[in-house]
PDB file of C-alpha atoms and ligand atoms in Angstrom:
ATOM      1  CA  ARG A1408       0.000   0.000   0.000  1.00 60.00           C
ATOM      2  CA  ALA A1409       2.793   2.387   0.964  1.00 63.00           C
ATOM      3  CA  LYS A1410       4.573   1.461  -2.223  1.00 66.00           C
ATOM      4  CA  LYS A1411       1.496   2.240  -4.242  1.00 69.00           C
ATOM      5  CA  ASN A1412       1.268   5.668  -2.575  1.00 72.00           C
ATOM      6  CA  ILE A1413       4.882   6.363  -3.348  1.00 71.00           C
ATOM      7  CA  SER A1414       4.456   5.475  -6.976  1.00 74.00           C
ATOM      8  CA  ARG A1415       1.299   7.549  -7.171  1.00 74.00           C
ATOM      9  CA  ASN A1416       3.191  10.475  -5.640  1.00 78.00           C
ATOM     10  CA  TYR A1417       5.970   9.938  -8.111  1.00 77.00           C
ATOM     11  CA  GLU A1418       3.566  10.015 -11.037  1.00 80.00           C
ATOM     12  CA  TYR A1419       1.987  13.146  -9.645  1.00 78.00           C
ATOM     13  CA  TYR A1420       5.293  14.986  -9.337  1.00 77.00           C
ATOM     14  CA  GLN A1421       6.474  13.669 -12.678  1.00 80.00           C
ATOM     15  CA  GLN A1422       3.340  15.115 -14.292  1.00 81.00           C
ATOM     16  CA  GLN A1423       3.770  18.371 -12.423  1.00 79.00           C
ATOM     17  CA  MET A1424       7.367  18.662 -13.618  1.00 79.00           C
ATOM     18  CA  GLU A1425       6.355  18.015 -17.209  1.00 82.00           C
ATOM     19  CA  ASP A1426       3.644  20.662 -16.961  1.00 79.00           C
ATOM     20  CA  GLU A1427       6.126  23.141 -15.554  1.00 80.00           C
ATOM     21  CA  THR A1428       8.646  22.407 -18.260  1.00 87.00           C
ATOM     22  CA  ALA A1429       6.009  22.814 -20.969  1.00 89.00           C
ATOM     23  CA  GLU A1430       4.963  26.098 -19.392  1.00 89.00           C
ATOM     24  CA  ARG A1431       8.537  27.345 -19.286  1.00 90.00           C
ATOM     25  CA  LEU A1432       9.119  26.360 -22.894  1.00 92.00           C
ATOM     26  CA  ALA A1433       5.956  28.178 -23.960  1.00 94.00           C
ATOM     27  CA  LEU A1434       7.102  31.252 -22.070  1.00 95.00           C
ATOM     28  CA  LEU A1435      10.526  31.060 -23.709  1.00 96.00           C
ATOM     29  CA  ARG A1436       8.876  30.879 -27.140  1.00 97.00           C
ATOM     30  CA  THR A1437       6.870  34.018 -26.364  1.00 97.00           C
ATOM     31  CA  LEU A1438       9.983  35.764 -25.071  1.00 98.00           C
ATOM     32  CA  ARG A1439      11.838  34.958 -28.284  1.00 98.00           C
ATOM     33  CA  GLN A1440       8.933  36.283 -30.365  1.00 98.00           C
ATOM     34  CA  ASP A1441       8.521  39.440 -28.335  1.00 98.00           C
ATOM     35  CA  PHE A1442      12.250  40.142 -28.420  1.00 98.00           C
ATOM     36  CA  ALA A1443      12.238  39.726 -32.212  1.00 98.00           C
ATOM     37  CA  LEU A1444       9.257  42.093 -32.376  1.00 98.00           C
ATOM     38  CA  ASP A1445      11.191  44.663 -30.338  1.00 98.00           C
ATOM     39  CA  ARG A1446       8.782  44.477 -27.432  1.00 98.00           C
ATOM     40  CA  LEU A1447      11.343  44.407 -24.634  1.00 98.00           C
ATOM     41  CA  GLN A1448      12.116  47.662 -22.876  1.00 98.00           C
ATOM     42  CA  LEU A1449      15.061  48.935 -20.916  1.00 98.00           C
ATOM     43  CA  TRP A1450      14.117  50.872 -17.792  1.00 98.00           C
ATOM     44  CA  TYR A1451      16.383  52.830 -15.512  1.00 98.00           C
ATOM     45  CA  GLN A1452      16.695  53.200 -11.757  1.00 98.00           C
ATOM     46  CA  PRO A1453      18.597  56.300 -10.563  1.00 98.00           C
ATOM     47  CA  GLN A1454      21.565  55.952  -8.220  1.00 98.00           C
ATOM     48  CA  ILE A1455      22.242  58.767  -5.787  1.00 98.00           C
ATOM     49  CA  CYS A1456      25.383  60.070  -4.094  1.00 97.00           C
ATOM     50  CA  LEU A1457      24.736  60.430  -0.364  1.00 97.00           C
ATOM     51  CA  LYS A1458      27.161  63.337   0.045  1.00 95.00           C
ATOM     52  CA  ASN A1459      25.478  65.773  -2.317  1.00 95.00           C
ATOM     53  CA  ARG A1460      22.154  64.041  -3.044  1.00 95.00           C
ATOM     54  CA  LYS A1461      22.838  64.168  -6.761  1.00 95.00           C
ATOM     55  CA  VAL A1462      21.963  61.510  -9.306  1.00 96.00           C
ATOM     56  CA  ILE A1463      25.281  60.010 -10.381  1.00 97.00           C
ATOM     57  CA  GLY A1464      23.951  57.379 -12.716  1.00 98.00           C
ATOM     58  CA  MET A1465      21.420  54.618 -13.109  1.00 98.00           C
ATOM     59  CA  GLU A1466      21.036  50.884 -13.403  1.00 98.00           C
ATOM     60  CA  ALA A1467      19.461  49.570 -16.595  1.00 98.00           C
ATOM     61  CA  LEU A1468      16.796  46.934 -15.932  1.00 98.00           C
ATOM     62  CA  LEU A1469      14.985  44.847 -18.524  1.00 98.00           C
ATOM     63  CA  ARG A1470      11.222  44.987 -18.709  1.00 98.00           C
ATOM     64  CA  TRP A1471       9.011  42.553 -20.598  1.00 98.00           C
ATOM     65  CA  PRO A1472       5.501  43.992 -20.985  1.00 98.00           C
ATOM     66  CA  GLN A1473       2.655  41.474 -21.035  1.00 95.00           C
ATOM     67  CA  GLN A1474      -0.166  41.549 -23.543  1.00 88.00           C
ATOM     68  CA  GLY A1475      -2.889  42.387 -21.041  1.00 91.00           C
ATOM     69  CA  GLY A1476      -0.797  44.930 -19.136  1.00 93.00           C
ATOM     70  CA  GLY A1477       1.783  44.456 -16.414  1.00 96.00           C
ATOM     71  CA  PHE A1478       5.194  42.860 -16.758  1.00 98.00           C
ATOM     72  CA  VAL A1479       6.700  39.417 -16.568  1.00 97.00           C
ATOM     73  CA  SER A1480       9.153  39.487 -13.667  1.00 97.00           C
ATOM     74  CA  PRO A1481      12.842  39.479 -14.639  1.00 98.00           C
ATOM     75  CA  ALA A1482      13.271  36.869 -11.901  1.00 96.00           C
ATOM     76  CA  VAL A1483      11.186  34.585 -14.149  1.00 96.00           C
ATOM     77  CA  PHE A1484      12.365  35.405 -17.670  1.00 97.00           C
ATOM     78  CA  ILE A1485      16.066  36.204 -17.117  1.00 98.00           C
ATOM     79  CA  PRO A1486      16.829  32.634 -15.937  1.00 96.00           C
ATOM     80  CA  LEU A1487      14.948  31.304 -18.987  1.00 96.00           C
ATOM     81  CA  ALA A1488      16.909  33.579 -21.292  1.00 97.00           C
ATOM     82  CA  GLU A1489      20.136  32.473 -19.612  1.00 97.00           C
ATOM     83  CA  TYR A1490      19.369  28.787 -19.799  1.00 95.00           C
ATOM     84  CA  SER A1491      18.404  29.008 -23.476  1.00 95.00           C
ATOM     85  CA  GLY A1492      21.295  31.265 -24.459  1.00 96.00           C
ATOM     86  CA  LEU A1493      18.882  33.943 -25.686  1.00 98.00           C
ATOM     87  CA  ILE A1494      20.436  36.277 -23.101  1.00 98.00           C
ATOM     88  CA  VAL A1495      23.441  36.670 -25.405  1.00 98.00           C
ATOM     89  CA  GLU A1496      21.328  38.429 -28.041  1.00 98.00           C
ATOM     90  CA  ILE A1497      19.193  40.233 -25.515  1.00 98.00           C
ATOM     91  CA  GLY A1498      22.308  41.334 -23.641  1.00 98.00           C
ATOM     92  CA  ALA A1499      23.794  42.797 -26.826  1.00 98.00           C
ATOM     93  CA  TRP A1500      20.559  44.738 -27.355  1.00 98.00           C
ATOM     94  CA  VAL A1501      20.655  45.948 -23.734  1.00 98.00           C
ATOM     95  CA  LEU A1502      24.188  47.265 -24.236  1.00 98.00           C
ATOM     96  CA  GLN A1503      23.153  49.081 -27.413  1.00 98.00           C
ATOM     97  CA  GLN A1504      20.152  50.641 -25.718  1.00 98.00           C
ATOM     98  CA  ALA A1505      22.306  51.732 -22.783  1.00 98.00           C
ATOM     99  CA  CYS A1506      24.832  53.363 -25.142  1.00 98.00           C
ATOM    100  CA  LEU A1507      22.000  55.084 -27.038  1.00 98.00           C
ATOM    101  CA  GLN A1508      20.667  56.352 -23.732  1.00 98.00           C
ATOM    102  CA  LEU A1509      24.100  57.674 -22.750  1.00 98.00           C
ATOM    103  CA  LYS A1510      24.150  59.606 -26.026  1.00 97.00           C
ATOM    104  CA  GLU A1511      20.673  60.956 -25.392  1.00 95.00           C
ATOM    105  CA  LEU A1512      21.620  62.092 -21.873  1.00 96.00           C
ATOM    106  CA  GLU A1513      24.706  63.780 -23.281  1.00 96.00           C
ATOM    107  CA  ARG A1514      22.533  65.566 -25.853  1.00 95.00           C
ATOM    108  CA  GLN A1515      20.349  66.804 -22.999  1.00 94.00           C
ATOM    109  CA  GLY A1516      23.400  68.233 -21.255  1.00 94.00           C
ATOM    110  CA  PHE A1517      24.094  65.420 -18.784  1.00 95.00           C
ATOM    111  CA  LYS A1518      27.608  64.488 -19.748  1.00 94.00           C
ATOM    112  CA  ASP A1519      28.764  62.583 -16.706  1.00 96.00           C
ATOM    113  CA  LEU A1520      25.911  60.249 -15.803  1.00 97.00           C
ATOM    114  CA  ARG A1521      26.839  56.591 -15.804  1.00 98.00           C
ATOM    115  CA  ILE A1522      24.733  53.601 -16.831  1.00 98.00           C
ATOM    116  CA  ALA A1523      25.187  50.206 -15.183  1.00 98.00           C
ATOM    117  CA  VAL A1524      24.191  47.117 -17.148  1.00 98.00           C
ATOM    118  CA  ASN A1525      23.716  43.605 -15.744  1.00 98.00           C
ATOM    119  CA  VAL A1526      25.751  40.890 -17.460  1.00 98.00           C
ATOM    120  CA  SER A1527      25.094  37.122 -17.304  1.00 98.00           C
ATOM    121  CA  MET A1528      27.452  34.179 -17.562  1.00 97.00           C
ATOM    122  CA  PRO A1529      26.451  33.040 -21.084  1.00 97.00           C
ATOM    123  CA  GLN A1530      27.518  36.468 -22.331  1.00 98.00           C
ATOM    124  CA  PHE A1531      31.033  35.952 -20.963  1.00 97.00           C
ATOM    125  CA  ARG A1532      31.096  32.513 -22.560  1.00 95.00           C
ATOM    126  CA  SER A1533      29.954  33.779 -25.953  1.00 96.00           C
ATOM    127  CA  PRO A1534      32.732  34.333 -28.467  1.00 93.00           C
ATOM    128  CA  HIS A1535      34.023  37.907 -28.838  1.00 96.00           C
ATOM    129  CA  PHE A1536      32.077  39.249 -25.847  1.00 97.00           C
ATOM    130  CA  VAL A1537      34.809  41.711 -24.854  1.00 98.00           C
ATOM    131  CA  GLU A1538      35.204  42.840 -28.442  1.00 98.00           C
ATOM    132  CA  SER A1539      31.451  43.322 -28.847  1.00 98.00           C
ATOM    133  CA  VAL A1540      31.253  45.558 -25.762  1.00 98.00           C
ATOM    134  CA  ILE A1541      34.217  47.648 -26.909  1.00 98.00           C
ATOM    135  CA  ASN A1542      32.751  47.885 -30.423  1.00 98.00           C
ATOM    136  CA  CYS A1543      29.407  48.996 -29.044  1.00 98.00           C
ATOM    137  CA  VAL A1544      31.039  51.780 -27.031  1.00 98.00           C
ATOM    138  CA  GLY A1545      33.030  52.809 -30.114  1.00 97.00           C
ATOM    139  CA  GLU A1546      30.062  52.691 -32.459  1.00 97.00           C
ATOM    140  CA  PHE A1547      27.961  55.011 -30.305  1.00 97.00           C
ATOM    141  CA  GLN A1548      30.983  57.067 -29.302  1.00 97.00           C
ATOM    142  CA  VAL A1549      30.287  57.029 -25.607  1.00 97.00           C
ATOM    143  CA  LYS A1550      32.949  57.506 -22.949  1.00 98.00           C
ATOM    144  CA  PRO A1551      33.821  54.013 -21.711  1.00 98.00           C
ATOM    145  CA  GLU A1552      33.977  55.381 -18.140  1.00 98.00           C
ATOM    146  CA  LEU A1553      30.227  56.000 -18.306  1.00 98.00           C
ATOM    147  CA  LEU A1554      29.439  52.344 -18.867  1.00 98.00           C
ATOM    148  CA  GLU A1555      29.496  49.966 -15.917  1.00 98.00           C
ATOM    149  CA  LEU A1556      29.028  46.211 -16.025  1.00 98.00           C
ATOM    150  CA  GLU A1557      27.357  44.505 -13.060  1.00 98.00           C
ATOM    151  CA  ILE A1558      28.309  40.939 -12.343  1.00 97.00           C
ATOM    152  CA  THR A1559      27.188  38.729  -9.478  1.00 94.00           C
ATOM    153  CA  GLU A1560      29.376  36.512  -7.339  1.00 92.00           C
ATOM    154  CA  SER A1561      27.908  33.434  -9.012  1.00 92.00           C
ATOM    155  CA  VAL A1562      29.104  34.697 -12.397  1.00 93.00           C
ATOM    156  CA  VAL A1563      32.622  35.110 -11.034  1.00 92.00           C
ATOM    157  CA  MET A1564      32.646  31.713  -9.352  1.00 91.00           C
ATOM    158  CA  ASP A1565      31.210  29.940 -12.401  1.00 91.00           C
ATOM    159  CA  ASP A1566      34.426  30.446 -14.342  1.00 93.00           C
ATOM    160  CA  PRO A1567      36.787  32.820 -12.516  1.00 93.00           C
ATOM    161  CA  LYS A1568      39.533  32.662 -15.146  1.00 93.00           C
ATOM    162  CA  VAL A1569      37.311  33.586 -18.078  1.00 95.00           C
ATOM    163  CA  VAL A1570      35.434  36.288 -16.169  1.00 96.00           C
ATOM    164  CA  ILE A1571      38.490  37.892 -14.561  1.00 96.00           C
ATOM    165  CA  SER A1572      40.435  38.083 -17.801  1.00 96.00           C
ATOM    166  CA  ALA A1573      37.444  39.515 -19.713  1.00 97.00           C
ATOM    167  CA  LEU A1574      36.829  42.121 -17.028  1.00 97.00           C
ATOM    168  CA  LYS A1575      40.500  43.097 -16.892  1.00 97.00           C
ATOM    169  CA  GLU A1576      40.473  43.754 -20.613  1.00 97.00           C
ATOM    170  CA  LEU A1577      37.274  45.784 -20.374  1.00 98.00           C
ATOM    171  CA  GLN A1578      38.550  47.755 -17.415  1.00 98.00           C
ATOM    172  CA  SER A1579      41.815  48.586 -19.135  1.00 97.00           C
ATOM    173  CA  PHE A1580      39.654  50.064 -21.897  1.00 98.00           C
ATOM    174  CA  GLY A1581      38.004  52.304 -19.304  1.00 98.00           C
ATOM    175  CA  ILE A1582      34.773  50.429 -18.645  1.00 98.00           C
ATOM    176  CA  LYS A1583      33.708  50.208 -14.980  1.00 98.00           C
ATOM    177  CA  VAL A1584      32.916  47.010 -13.107  1.00 98.00           C
ATOM    178  CA  ALA A1585      30.570  46.491 -10.153  1.00 97.00           C
ATOM    179  CA  ILE A1586      29.927  43.368  -8.109  1.00 96.00           C
ATOM    180  CA  ASP A1587      26.162  42.991  -7.694  1.00 96.00           C
ATOM    181  CA  ASP A1588      24.142  41.482  -4.831  1.00 94.00           C
ATOM    182  CA  PHE A1589      27.334  41.294  -2.803  1.00 93.00           C
ATOM    183  CA  GLY A1590      27.198  39.089   0.261  1.00 87.00           C
ATOM    184  CA  ILE A1591      24.488  36.645  -0.778  1.00 88.00           C
ATOM    185  CA  GLY A1592      26.634  34.570  -3.125  1.00 82.00           C
ATOM    186  CA  PHE A1593      29.533  32.335  -2.293  1.00 76.00           C
ATOM    187  CA  SER A1594      32.498  34.150  -3.703  1.00 75.00           C
ATOM    188  CA  SER A1595      35.809  33.612  -2.070  1.00 78.00           C
ATOM    189  CA  LEU A1596      37.655  36.692  -0.895  1.00 83.00           C
ATOM    190  CA  SER A1597      40.688  35.540  -2.859  1.00 82.00           C
ATOM    191  CA  TYR A1598      38.734  36.133  -6.070  1.00 85.00           C
ATOM    192  CA  LEU A1599      37.624  39.504  -4.825  1.00 84.00           C
ATOM    193  CA  GLN A1600      41.293  40.379  -4.614  1.00 85.00           C
ATOM    194  CA  GLN A1601      41.892  39.400  -8.235  1.00 90.00           C
ATOM    195  CA  LEU A1602      38.782  40.998  -9.672  1.00 93.00           C
ATOM    196  CA  PRO A1603      39.174  44.361 -11.340  1.00 94.00           C
ATOM    197  CA  LEU A1604      36.432  46.178  -9.422  1.00 96.00           C
ATOM    198  CA  ASP A1605      35.255  49.767  -9.114  1.00 97.00           C
ATOM    199  CA  ARG A1606      32.130  49.340  -7.011  1.00 97.00           C
ATOM    200  CA  ILE A1607      30.507  46.973  -4.535  1.00 96.00           C
ATOM    201  CA  LYS A1608      26.720  46.757  -4.422  1.00 97.00           C
ATOM    202  CA  ILE A1609      25.445  45.701  -1.002  1.00 96.00           C
ATOM    203  CA  ASP A1610      22.548  43.316  -1.511  1.00 95.00           C
ATOM    204  CA  ARG A1611      19.158  44.523  -0.436  1.00 96.00           C
ATOM    205  CA  VAL A1612      18.635  41.687   2.064  1.00 95.00           C
ATOM    206  CA  PHE A1613      21.249  43.332   4.313  1.00 95.00           C
ATOM    207  CA  VAL A1614      19.770  46.775   3.728  1.00 96.00           C
ATOM    208  CA  ASN A1615      16.384  45.345   4.648  1.00 96.00           C
ATOM    209  CA  ASP A1616      17.813  44.019   7.932  1.00 95.00           C
ATOM    210  CA  ILE A1617      20.071  46.976   8.586  1.00 95.00           C
ATOM    211  CA  GLU A1618      18.218  48.043  11.701  1.00 93.00           C
ATOM    212  CA  LYS A1619      18.886  44.608  13.201  1.00 93.00           C
ATOM    213  CA  VAL A1620      22.200  43.705  14.789  1.00 91.00           C
ATOM    214  CA  ASN A1621      23.226  41.047  12.260  1.00 90.00           C
ATOM    215  CA  GLY A1622      22.145  42.949   9.182  1.00 90.00           C
ATOM    216  CA  ALA A1623      24.037  46.001  10.381  1.00 94.00           C
ATOM    217  CA  ALA A1624      27.141  43.949  11.146  1.00 94.00           C
ATOM    218  CA  ILE A1625      27.240  42.484   7.655  1.00 93.00           C
ATOM    219  CA  ALA A1626      26.454  45.739   5.839  1.00 95.00           C
ATOM    220  CA  GLU A1627      29.080  47.623   7.823  1.00 96.00           C
ATOM    221  CA  THR A1628      31.663  44.935   7.150  1.00 95.00           C
ATOM    222  CA  ILE A1629      30.998  45.197   3.413  1.00 95.00           C
ATOM    223  CA  VAL A1630      31.273  49.004   3.499  1.00 96.00           C
ATOM    224  CA  ASN A1631      34.584  48.738   5.378  1.00 96.00           C
ATOM    225  CA  LEU A1632      35.843  46.083   3.001  1.00 94.00           C
ATOM    226  CA  GLY A1633      35.024  48.383   0.099  1.00 95.00           C
ATOM    227  CA  LYS A1634      36.824  51.298   1.731  1.00 95.00           C
ATOM    228  CA  ARG A1635      39.924  49.231   2.448  1.00 94.00           C
ATOM    229  CA  LEU A1636      39.986  48.022  -1.146  1.00 93.00           C
ATOM    230  CA  GLY A1637      39.523  51.567  -2.416  1.00 95.00           C
ATOM    231  CA  LEU A1638      36.133  50.826  -3.986  1.00 96.00           C
ATOM    232  CA  HIS A1639      32.884  52.754  -4.075  1.00 96.00           C
ATOM    233  CA  THR A1640      30.051  51.169  -2.123  1.00 98.00           C
ATOM    234  CA  ILE A1641      26.397  51.407  -3.047  1.00 98.00           C
ATOM    235  CA  ALA A1642      23.472  50.117  -0.995  1.00 98.00           C
ATOM    236  CA  GLU A1643      20.661  48.500  -2.994  1.00 97.00           C
ATOM    237  CA  GLY A1644      16.990  48.428  -2.123  1.00 98.00           C
ATOM    238  CA  VAL A1645      16.887  51.384   0.272  1.00 98.00           C
ATOM    239  CA  GLU A1646      13.216  51.887   1.110  1.00 98.00           C
ATOM    240  CA  THR A1647      13.098  53.962   4.298  1.00 98.00           C
ATOM    241  CA  VAL A1648      14.673  57.075   5.796  1.00 98.00           C
ATOM    242  CA  ALA A1649      15.655  54.986   8.837  1.00 97.00           C
ATOM    243  CA  GLN A1650      17.635  52.611   6.614  1.00 97.00           C
ATOM    244  CA  GLU A1651      19.301  55.545   4.903  1.00 98.00           C
ATOM    245  CA  ARG A1652      20.359  57.031   8.244  1.00 97.00           C
ATOM    246  CA  VAL A1653      22.169  53.836   9.234  1.00 97.00           C
ATOM    247  CA  ILE A1654      23.773  53.436   5.817  1.00 97.00           C
ATOM    248  CA  LEU A1655      24.996  57.021   5.839  1.00 97.00           C
ATOM    249  CA  ALA A1656      26.497  56.577   9.324  1.00 96.00           C
ATOM    250  CA  MET A1657      28.418  53.546   8.062  1.00 97.00           C
ATOM    251  CA  GLY A1658      30.072  55.679   5.429  1.00 97.00           C
ATOM    252  CA  CYS A1659      28.452  54.098   2.378  1.00 98.00           C
ATOM    253  CA  ASP A1660      28.868  56.370  -0.676  1.00 97.00           C
ATOM    254  CA  GLU A1661      25.790  55.774  -2.773  1.00 98.00           C
ATOM    255  CA  VAL A1662      22.230  54.506  -2.655  1.00 98.00           C
ATOM    256  CA  GLN A1663      19.606  53.031  -4.956  1.00 98.00           C
ATOM    257  CA  GLY A1664      16.076  52.117  -4.000  1.00 98.00           C
ATOM    258  CA  PHE A1665      12.376  52.886  -3.916  1.00 98.00           C
ATOM    259  CA  LEU A1666      12.982  55.672  -1.356  1.00 98.00           C
ATOM    260  CA  TYR A1667      14.555  57.730  -4.161  1.00 97.00           C
ATOM    261  CA  ALA A1668      13.056  56.319  -7.327  1.00 97.00           C
ATOM    262  CA  LYS A1669      11.618  53.152  -8.789  1.00 98.00           C
ATOM    263  CA  PRO A1670      12.925  51.920 -12.130  1.00 98.00           C
ATOM    264  CA  MET A1671      11.375  54.095 -14.862  1.00 98.00           C
ATOM    265  CA  ALA A1672      10.995  54.152 -18.633  1.00 97.00           C
ATOM    266  CA  LYS A1673      13.585  56.162 -20.547  1.00 95.00           C
ATOM    267  CA  ASP A1674      11.383  59.200 -21.187  1.00 93.00           C
ATOM    268  CA  GLU A1675      10.544  59.554 -17.510  1.00 96.00           C
ATOM    269  CA  LEU A1676      14.219  59.323 -16.624  1.00 95.00           C
ATOM    270  CA  VAL A1677      15.176  62.593 -18.298  1.00 93.00           C
ATOM    271  CA  THR A1678      12.259  64.374 -16.595  1.00 93.00           C
ATOM    272  CA  PHE A1679      13.333  62.921 -13.249  1.00 95.00           C
ATOM    273  CA  ILE A1680      16.952  64.030 -13.645  1.00 94.00           C
ATOM    274  CA  LYS A1681      15.936  67.527 -14.759  1.00 91.00           C
ATOM    275  CA  GLN A1682      13.749  67.896 -11.662  1.00 90.00           C
ATOM    276  CA  GLN A1683      16.638  66.825  -9.429  1.00 86.00           C
ATOM    277  CA  LYS A1684      18.973  69.414 -10.919  1.00 67.00           C
ATOM    278  CA  LYS A1685      16.810  72.340  -9.834  1.00 58.00           C
TER     279      LYS A1685
HETATM  280  P1  C2E B3190      19.519  43.296  -9.682  1.00 58.13           P
HETATM  281  O1  C2E B3190      20.545  43.579 -10.723  1.00 58.13           O
HETATM  282  O2  C2E B3190      20.010  43.072  -8.293  1.00 58.13           O
HETATM  283  O3  C2E B3190      18.516  44.529  -9.754  1.00 58.13           O
HETATM  284  C1  C2E B3190      17.924  45.154  -8.651  1.00 58.13           C
HETATM  285  C2  C2E B3190      16.498  44.706  -8.471  1.00 58.13           C
HETATM  286  O4  C2E B3190      15.983  45.265  -7.260  1.00 58.13           O
HETATM  287  C3  C2E B3190      15.561  45.174  -9.575  1.00 58.13           C
HETATM  288  O5  C2E B3190      14.586  44.162  -9.758  1.00 58.13           O
HETATM  289  C4  C2E B3190      14.914  46.423  -8.953  1.00 58.13           C
HETATM  290  O6  C2E B3190      13.667  46.747  -9.516  1.00 58.13           O
HETATM  291  C5  C2E B3190      14.791  45.984  -7.522  1.00 58.13           C
HETATM  292  N1  C2E B3190      14.739  47.098  -6.567  1.00 58.13           N
HETATM  293  C6  C2E B3190      15.336  48.308  -6.685  1.00 58.13           C
HETATM  294  N2  C2E B3190      15.086  49.070  -5.618  1.00 58.13           N
HETATM  295  C7  C2E B3190      14.314  48.332  -4.785  1.00 58.13           C
HETATM  296  C8  C2E B3190      13.745  48.588  -3.473  1.00 58.13           C
HETATM  297  O7  C2E B3190      13.900  49.650  -2.867  1.00 58.13           O
HETATM  298  N3  C2E B3190      13.009  47.576  -2.934  1.00 58.13           N
HETATM  299  C9  C2E B3190      12.821  46.386  -3.563  1.00 58.13           C
HETATM  300  N4  C2E B3190      12.067  45.464  -2.949  1.00 58.13           N
HETATM  301  N5  C2E B3190      13.359  46.117  -4.776  1.00 58.13           N
HETATM  302  C10 C2E B3190      14.096  47.086  -5.378  1.00 58.13           C
HETATM  303  P2  C2E B3190      14.185  43.664 -11.215  1.00 58.13           P
HETATM  304  O8  C2E B3190      14.129  44.818 -12.143  1.00 58.13           O
HETATM  305  O9  C2E B3190      12.978  42.825 -11.020  1.00 58.13           O
HETATM  306  O10 C2E B3190      15.395  42.768 -11.666  1.00 58.13           O
HETATM  307  C11 C2E B3190      15.687  41.557 -11.032  1.00 58.13           C
HETATM  308  C12 C2E B3190      16.999  40.983 -11.515  1.00 58.13           C
HETATM  309  O11 C2E B3190      16.913  40.636 -12.902  1.00 58.13           O
HETATM  310  C13 C2E B3190      18.169  41.956 -11.439  1.00 58.13           C
HETATM  311  O12 C2E B3190      18.642  42.027 -10.126  1.00 58.13           O
HETATM  312  C14 C2E B3190      19.129  41.320 -12.418  1.00 58.13           C
HETATM  313  O13 C2E B3190      19.836  40.261 -11.803  1.00 58.13           O
HETATM  314  C15 C2E B3190      18.203  40.729 -13.470  1.00 58.13           C
HETATM  315  N6  C2E B3190      18.174  41.634 -14.634  1.00 58.13           N
HETATM  316  C16 C2E B3190      17.410  42.722 -14.856  1.00 58.13           C
HETATM  317  N7  C2E B3190      17.718  43.301 -16.042  1.00 58.13           N
HETATM  318  C17 C2E B3190      18.720  42.557 -16.589  1.00 58.13           C
HETATM  319  C18 C2E B3190      19.482  42.637 -17.815  1.00 58.13           C
HETATM  320  O14 C2E B3190      19.364  43.550 -18.630  1.00 58.13           O
HETATM  321  N8  C2E B3190      20.406  41.645 -18.019  1.00 58.13           N
HETATM  322  C19 C2E B3190      20.634  40.645 -17.124  1.00 58.13           C
HETATM  323  N9  C2E B3190      21.558  39.737 -17.403  1.00 58.13           N
HETATM  324  N10 C2E B3190      19.946  40.550 -15.967  1.00 58.13           N
HETATM  325  C20 C2E B3190      19.003  41.490 -15.692  1.00 58.13           C
HETATM  326 MG1   MG B3191      22.113  44.705 -10.888  1.00 58.13          MG
HETATM  327 MG1   MG B3192      21.486  43.742  -7.192  1.00 58.13          MG
HETATM  328 MG1   MG B3193      19.899  40.328  -8.354  1.00 58.13          MG
END
């Protein structure tokens, strides 16, 4: 009887897994179609310097609008795009859009705002990735210093040799590098030492817990680590004034989060920055 239950359970989960896989494949097909139809959008979330309250740049974030309104969460479609390799093409498009946006900002008189772009592992593995980034910057004639690549610890640990050498080449060309979601991955500090980094992004889980003893301890340790390594530190996911107060006291340089601005479409971004300048 027990055996029968087990096998029935097995069949149930087997069926569930097949359904999920079919669902994911259908979603991937739609993503491919929508990307080909130019339906993806790149939104931007401002990043603010705590010293002078000025916008210093923004993070580019992909948005996939749904037919009936709303968006498919990047947490759902980015992993699909990564697993299928589609992220290589999408990532190239993201870089182009970011460079176009840098040009547009320059045209509007904002000549020193930086754009940070998230980069996934399959992009590093794709042939000529470094070359394609450098070509993109050259083609749109943007200052390489205004482009920043965000990589997570898992990207570094996946293939440290490939990632470190690619980033070194890009950094020697002037492009900036940030480590994203720092503290939640499993990177070894020895890799941190070898990575060509400009900025550490403190993951929002620590910012969320920053008013608790442990959260504060970890966030402060990351800020101090950044200082000792001569890197900029930016806190992600700042939502309250109380969180900001603690972060500021720790000596963190920059912030990003709903307290200042949610990610916004490119037309809203220029309006937002103009308002800030007043
Ligand atoms: P991420 O790079 O860590 O991006 C930050 C995420 O935190 C964004 O979620 C942003 O909307 C969200 N966020 C910002 N401020 C707050 C806040 O105050 N509170 C809360 N609760 N959340 C906040 P989003 O846009 O859903 O993106 C999720 C992840 O998807 C990103 O995490 C990134 O890993 C990935 N992603 C997004 N765009 C791209 C892309 O163009 N390429 C690649 N490879 N990955 C991307
Ligand atoms: Mg990021
Ligand atoms: Mg992050
Ligand atoms: Mg993330």
